[in-house]
mmCIF file of C-alpha atoms in Angstrom:
data_model
loop_
_atom_site.group_PDB
_atom_site.id
_atom_site.type_symbol
_atom_site.label_atom_id
_atom_site.label_comp_id
_atom_site.label_asym_id
_atom_site.label_seq_id
_atom_site.Cartn_x
_atom_site.Cartn_y
_atom_site.Cartn_z
ATOM 1 C CA GLU A 27 5.969 6.339 -0.808
ATOM 2 C CA PRO A 28 3.334 4.250 -2.598
ATOM 3 C CA GLU A 29 -0.224 4.816 -1.464
ATOM 4 C CA VAL A 30 -3.771 3.713 -2.102
ATOM 5 C CA THR A 31 -5.773 6.476 -3.740
ATOM 6 C CA GLN A 32 -9.542 6.824 -3.752
ATOM 7 C CA THR A 33 -11.796 9.049 -5.813
ATOM 8 C CA PRO A 34 -13.891 11.027 -5.312
ATOM 9 C CA SER A 35 -13.204 12.186 -1.772
ATOM 10 C CA HIS A 36 -16.870 13.083 -1.356
ATOM 11 C CA GLN A 37 -19.873 11.938 -3.371
ATOM 12 C CA VAL A 38 -23.445 13.097 -2.935
ATOM 13 C CA THR A 39 -26.121 11.073 -4.668
ATOM 14 C CA GLN A 40 -29.876 10.789 -4.706
ATOM 15 C CA MET A 41 -31.543 7.744 -3.229
ATOM 16 C CA GLY A 42 -32.037 5.070 -5.859
ATOM 17 C CA GLN A 43 -29.124 6.199 -8.008
ATOM 18 C CA GLU A 44 -26.120 4.037 -8.815
ATOM 19 C CA VAL A 45 -22.699 5.079 -7.564
ATOM 20 C CA ILE A 46 -19.232 3.817 -8.367
ATOM 21 C CA LEU A 47 -16.449 4.397 -5.890
ATOM 22 C CA ARG A 48 -12.969 4.141 -7.317
ATOM 23 C CA CYS A 49 -9.719 2.969 -5.836
ATOM 24 C CA VAL A 50 -6.221 2.579 -7.203
ATOM 25 C CA PRO A 51 -4.410 0.046 -5.005
ATOM 26 C CA ILE A 52 -0.638 -0.051 -4.667
ATOM 27 C CA SER A 53 0.720 -1.489 -7.890
ATOM 28 C CA ASN A 54 2.303 -4.764 -6.725
ATOM 29 C CA HIS A 55 -0.502 -5.628 -4.311
ATOM 30 C CA LEU A 56 -2.655 -8.672 -4.910
ATOM 31 C CA TYR A 57 -5.371 -8.532 -2.227
ATOM 32 C CA PHE A 58 -7.967 -5.784 -2.215
ATOM 33 C CA TYR A 59 -10.626 -4.851 0.294
ATOM 34 C CA TRP A 60 -13.525 -2.507 0.824
ATOM 35 C CA TYR A 61 -14.564 -1.390 4.286
ATOM 36 C CA ARG A 62 -17.138 1.141 5.344
ATOM 37 C CA GLN A 63 -17.660 3.321 8.401
ATOM 38 C CA ILE A 64 -21.095 4.714 9.103
ATOM 39 C CA LEU A 65 -20.805 7.937 11.092
ATOM 40 C CA GLY A 66 -20.231 7.155 14.750
ATOM 41 C CA GLN A 67 -19.969 3.405 14.162
ATOM 42 C CA LYS A 68 -17.226 0.842 13.692
ATOM 43 C CA VAL A 69 -15.242 0.297 10.536
ATOM 44 C CA GLU A 70 -16.884 -2.761 8.961
ATOM 45 C CA PHE A 71 -15.518 -5.245 6.459
ATOM 46 C CA LEU A 72 -17.460 -5.435 3.201
ATOM 47 C CA VAL A 73 -15.533 -7.588 0.765
ATOM 48 C CA SER A 74 -12.138 -8.988 -0.154
ATOM 49 C CA PHE A 75 -10.964 -9.622 -3.697
ATOM 50 C CA TYR A 76 -8.141 -11.725 -5.042
ATOM 51 C CA ASN A 77 -7.243 -13.137 -8.432
ATOM 52 C CA ASN A 78 -10.163 -11.349 -10.072
ATOM 53 C CA GLU A 79 -12.810 -12.774 -7.834
ATOM 54 C CA ILE A 80 -14.430 -12.172 -4.474
ATOM 55 C CA SER A 81 -12.697 -14.235 -1.801
ATOM 56 C CA GLU A 82 -14.954 -13.254 1.083
ATOM 57 C CA LYS A 83 -17.881 -10.942 1.689
ATOM 58 C CA SER A 84 -19.836 -9.842 4.730
ATOM 59 C CA GLU A 85 -23.592 -9.880 5.288
ATOM 60 C CA ILE A 86 -23.645 -6.187 4.409
ATOM 61 C CA PHE A 87 -22.408 -6.942 0.888
ATOM 62 C CA ASP A 88 -25.737 -7.915 -0.632
ATOM 63 C CA ASP A 89 -26.901 -7.965 -4.248
ATOM 64 C CA GLN A 90 -26.862 -4.175 -4.391
ATOM 65 C CA PHE A 91 -23.083 -4.210 -4.142
ATOM 66 C CA SER A 92 -20.508 -5.375 -6.652
ATOM 67 C CA VAL A 93 -16.782 -5.030 -7.108
ATOM 68 C CA GLU A 94 -14.655 -5.066 -10.182
ATOM 69 C CA ARG A 95 -11.071 -4.714 -11.263
ATOM 70 C CA PRO A 96 -11.763 -3.493 -14.782
ATOM 71 C CA ASP A 97 -8.301 -2.686 -16.058
ATOM 72 C CA GLY A 98 -5.604 -4.105 -13.803
ATOM 73 C CA SER A 99 -5.101 -0.899 -11.864
ATOM 74 C CA ASN A 100 -8.513 0.295 -10.652
ATOM 75 C CA PHE A 101 -10.642 -1.484 -8.081
ATOM 76 C CA THR A 102 -14.225 -0.276 -7.969
ATOM 77 C CA LEU A 103 -17.185 -0.662 -5.636
ATOM 78 C CA LYS A 104 -20.591 -0.215 -7.232
ATOM 79 C CA ILE A 105 -23.803 0.317 -5.325
ATOM 80 C CA ARG A 106 -26.667 -0.277 -7.728
ATOM 81 C CA SER A 107 -29.543 1.546 -6.076
ATOM 82 C CA THR A 108 -28.388 3.601 -3.131
ATOM 83 C CA LYS A 109 -30.343 3.817 0.090
ATOM 84 C CA LEU A 110 -30.113 6.452 2.816
ATOM 85 C CA GLU A 111 -28.403 3.921 5.068
ATOM 86 C CA ASP A 112 -25.562 3.516 2.546
ATOM 87 C CA SER A 113 -24.309 6.938 3.639
ATOM 88 C CA ALA A 114 -20.875 6.237 5.104
ATOM 89 C CA MET A 115 -17.147 6.608 4.605
ATOM 90 C CA TYR A 116 -15.915 3.865 2.295
ATOM 91 C CA PHE A 117 -12.315 2.760 2.599
ATOM 92 C CA CYS A 118 -10.339 0.758 0.083
ATOM 93 C CA ALA A 119 -7.326 -1.242 1.232
ATOM 94 C CA SER A 120 -4.717 -3.440 -0.399
ATOM 95 C CA ARG A 121 -1.920 -5.747 0.658
ATOM 96 C CA THR A 122 0.819 -7.625 -1.122
ATOM 97 C CA ASP A 123 -0.308 -11.096 -0.072
ATOM 98 C CA SER A 124 -2.601 -12.708 2.455
ATOM 99 C CA MET A 125 0.218 -13.410 4.874
ATOM 100 C CA ASN A 126 1.530 -9.874 4.802
ATOM 101 C CA THR A 127 0.613 -8.090 7.971
ATOM 102 C CA GLU A 128 -0.079 -4.623 6.725
ATOM 103 C CA ALA A 129 -3.094 -3.525 4.739
ATOM 104 C CA PHE A 130 -2.634 -0.043 3.322
ATOM 105 C CA PHE A 131 -5.767 2.089 3.433
ATOM 106 C CA GLY A 132 -6.874 4.888 1.168
ATOM 107 C CA GLN A 133 -8.135 8.210 2.454
ATOM 108 C CA GLY A 134 -11.731 7.141 1.976
ATOM 109 C CA THR A 135 -14.725 8.348 -0.001
ATOM 110 C CA ARG A 136 -17.503 9.960 1.955
ATOM 111 C CA LEU A 137 -20.799 8.913 0.364
ATOM 112 C CA THR A 138 -23.866 10.936 1.234
ATOM 113 C CA VAL A 139 -27.217 9.641 0.004
ATOM 114 C CA VAL A 140 -30.009 12.226 0.064
ATOM 115 C CA GLY B 1 -17.708 -14.412 15.807
ATOM 116 C CA GLU B 2 -15.116 -11.729 16.189
ATOM 117 C CA ASP B 3 -15.815 -8.712 18.359
ATOM 118 C CA VAL B 4 -13.476 -5.923 19.393
ATOM 119 C CA GLU B 5 -14.326 -3.347 22.051
ATOM 120 C CA GLN B 6 -12.703 -0.105 23.110
ATOM 121 C CA SER B 7 -13.504 2.746 25.436
ATOM 122 C CA LEU B 8 -14.895 5.786 23.662
ATOM 123 C CA PHE B 9 -12.840 8.674 24.917
ATOM 124 C CA LEU B 10 -9.553 9.535 26.595
ATOM 125 C CA SER B 11 -8.352 12.948 27.664
ATOM 126 C CA VAL B 12 -4.674 13.438 28.499
ATOM 127 C CA ARG B 13 -2.347 16.340 29.171
ATOM 128 C CA GLU B 14 0.496 17.063 26.798
ATOM 129 C CA GLY B 15 3.662 15.338 27.976
ATOM 130 C CA ASP B 16 1.813 12.648 29.928
ATOM 131 C CA SER B 17 1.476 9.039 28.819
ATOM 132 C CA SER B 18 -1.734 7.807 27.210
ATOM 133 C CA VAL B 19 -2.970 4.269 27.535
ATOM 134 C CA ILE B 20 -5.685 3.052 25.206
ATOM 135 C CA ASN B 21 -7.281 -0.302 25.960
ATOM 136 C CA CYS B 22 -8.956 -2.870 23.760
ATOM 137 C CA THR B 23 -10.542 -6.257 24.322
ATOM 138 C CA TYR B 24 -11.274 -8.891 21.729
ATOM 139 C CA THR B 25 -13.142 -12.153 21.758
ATOM 140 C CA ASP B 26 -11.619 -14.400 19.114
ATOM 141 C CA SER B 27 -8.764 -16.401 20.566
ATOM 142 C CA SER B 28 -7.599 -17.406 17.091
ATOM 143 C CA SER B 29 -6.538 -13.840 16.274
ATOM 144 C CA THR B 30 -3.273 -13.890 14.402
ATOM 145 C CA TYR B 31 -2.328 -10.229 14.436
ATOM 146 C CA LEU B 32 -3.571 -7.277 16.434
ATOM 147 C CA TYR B 33 -3.226 -3.743 15.163
ATOM 148 C CA TRP B 34 -3.481 -0.141 16.158
ATOM 149 C CA TYR B 35 -4.625 2.351 13.541
ATOM 150 C CA LYS B 36 -4.795 6.129 13.866
ATOM 151 C CA GLN B 37 -7.389 8.281 12.132
ATOM 152 C CA GLU B 38 -7.012 12.035 12.076
ATOM 153 C CA PRO B 39 -9.981 14.237 11.146
ATOM 154 C CA GLY B 40 -10.905 13.826 7.490
ATOM 155 C CA ALA B 41 -8.106 11.356 6.889
ATOM 156 C CA GLY B 42 -7.819 7.644 6.262
ATOM 157 C CA LEU B 43 -6.584 4.892 8.530
ATOM 158 C CA GLN B 44 -2.885 4.975 9.285
ATOM 159 C CA LEU B 45 -1.280 1.839 10.659
ATOM 160 C CA LEU B 46 0.690 2.717 13.785
ATOM 161 C CA THR B 47 1.884 -0.659 14.912
ATOM 162 C CA TYR B 48 0.899 -4.290 15.149
ATOM 163 C CA ILE B 49 1.745 -7.300 17.251
ATOM 164 C CA PHE B 50 1.761 -10.962 16.422
ATOM 165 C CA SER B 51 -0.382 -13.033 18.754
ATOM 166 C CA ASN B 52 2.555 -15.007 20.188
ATOM 167 C CA MET B 53 4.204 -11.838 21.470
ATOM 168 C CA ASP B 54 3.572 -10.093 24.791
ATOM 169 C CA MET B 55 5.023 -6.710 24.052
ATOM 170 C CA LYS B 56 6.285 -4.593 21.235
ATOM 171 C CA GLN B 57 7.957 -1.203 21.486
ATOM 172 C CA ASP B 58 8.351 1.234 18.646
ATOM 173 C CA GLN B 59 9.727 4.643 19.629
ATOM 174 C CA ARG B 60 6.998 6.322 21.734
ATOM 175 C CA LEU B 61 4.571 3.453 21.238
ATOM 176 C CA THR B 62 4.363 0.350 23.424
ATOM 177 C CA VAL B 63 1.890 -2.413 22.713
ATOM 178 C CA LEU B 64 1.046 -4.921 25.433
ATOM 179 C CA LEU B 65 -0.866 -8.099 24.710
ATOM 180 C CA ASN B 66 -2.436 -10.273 27.376
ATOM 181 C CA LYS B 67 -3.607 -13.244 25.389
ATOM 182 C CA LYS B 68 -5.153 -14.987 28.379
ATOM 183 C CA ASP B 69 -7.443 -12.023 29.073
ATOM 184 C CA LYS B 70 -7.711 -11.095 25.363
ATOM 185 C CA HIS B 71 -6.614 -7.584 26.233
ATOM 186 C CA LEU B 72 -4.515 -5.270 24.098
ATOM 187 C CA SER B 73 -3.222 -1.859 25.060
ATOM 188 C CA LEU B 74 -1.375 0.961 23.353
ATOM 189 C CA ARG B 75 0.773 3.274 25.432
ATOM 190 C CA ILE B 76 1.888 6.548 23.910
ATOM 191 C CA ALA B 77 4.744 8.112 25.843
ATOM 192 C CA ASP B 78 5.167 11.900 26.026
ATOM 193 C CA THR B 79 1.834 12.522 24.320
ATOM 194 C CA GLN B 80 1.804 15.484 21.948
ATOM 195 C CA THR B 81 -1.066 17.608 20.619
ATOM 196 C CA GLY B 82 -0.486 15.955 17.230
ATOM 197 C CA ASP B 83 -1.459 12.653 18.818
ATOM 198 C CA SER B 84 -5.062 13.875 19.116
ATOM 199 C CA ALA B 85 -7.013 11.486 16.884
ATOM 200 C CA ILE B 86 -9.210 8.417 16.932
ATOM 201 C CA TYR B 87 -7.323 5.197 17.616
ATOM 202 C CA PHE B 88 -8.704 1.903 16.356
ATOM 203 C CA CYS B 89 -7.781 -1.506 17.600
ATOM 204 C CA ALA B 90 -8.222 -4.297 15.037
ATOM 205 C CA GLU B 91 -7.670 -8.004 14.816
ATOM 206 C CA SER B 92 -7.139 -10.332 11.921
ATOM 207 C CA ILE B 93 -7.278 -14.062 11.621
ATOM 208 C CA ARG B 94 -5.127 -15.759 9.023
ATOM 209 C CA ALA B 95 -7.738 -18.397 8.349
ATOM 210 C CA ALA B 96 -10.237 -15.635 7.567
ATOM 211 C CA GLY B 97 -8.082 -14.165 4.810
ATOM 212 C CA ASN B 98 -6.627 -11.605 7.169
ATOM 213 C CA LYS B 99 -9.661 -9.348 6.916
ATOM 214 C CA LEU B 100 -9.684 -6.834 9.750
ATOM 215 C CA THR B 101 -12.267 -6.593 12.501
ATOM 216 C CA PHE B 102 -12.179 -3.166 14.087
ATOM 217 C CA GLY B 103 -13.129 -1.799 17.452
ATOM 218 C CA GLY B 104 -15.282 1.304 17.681
ATOM 219 C CA GLY B 105 -12.321 3.606 18.162
ATOM 220 C CA THR B 106 -11.089 5.671 21.091
ATOM 221 C CA ARG B 107 -11.062 9.408 20.630
ATOM 222 C CA VAL B 108 -7.924 10.807 22.286
ATOM 223 C CA LEU B 109 -7.851 14.482 23.127
ATOM 224 C CA VAL B 110 -4.501 15.931 24.140
ATOM 225 C CA LYS B 111 -4.769 19.139 26.141
ATOM 226 C CA PRO B 112 -1.869 21.605 26.229
#
């Protein structure tokens, strides 16, 4: 069964460092998303991406964040200068089209900023 | 804006039915979902319901939607220990690109 894969499963980084979280969406999917879940809090929408550009982003997704689809298969989330409060589980999701009901989620990357 | 709320915790005995409740605020929700998250794992879609439906049944799962009260519930029949997990309610709005707004999750503990 096709699945969304995320790497690494756990990343520890020092405050101020840049991190890149990687996702491989399901191959025929067109819409891609990043969500995050701070420990003990809700899963929050960060950004959606379609046709090689951001289609929507939340207030959380400030200038420190960027997304890219560098090679037609990977979908990356970059945090330029990490802060302690960026520590969270980051989930990637994809769907075939905007009307399709199901977004498939990856297993998540746990980011710990120390 | 969208807001989704759930109770935090539910304890149930194995073999009993579990009912997890969720309320949402945005009346323009298109689809409502239930996701399951096991420890250390990602979000697994269990079931969803379109906003013009009242009920959907899928094996042991029954979803009830009261659109007037903006209330969604998930009933798990014959709850098993493997059903212990966090259950998230989520809504999406077609006009908002179908991004998901999640509730805080209900931790379900199934006791033998």
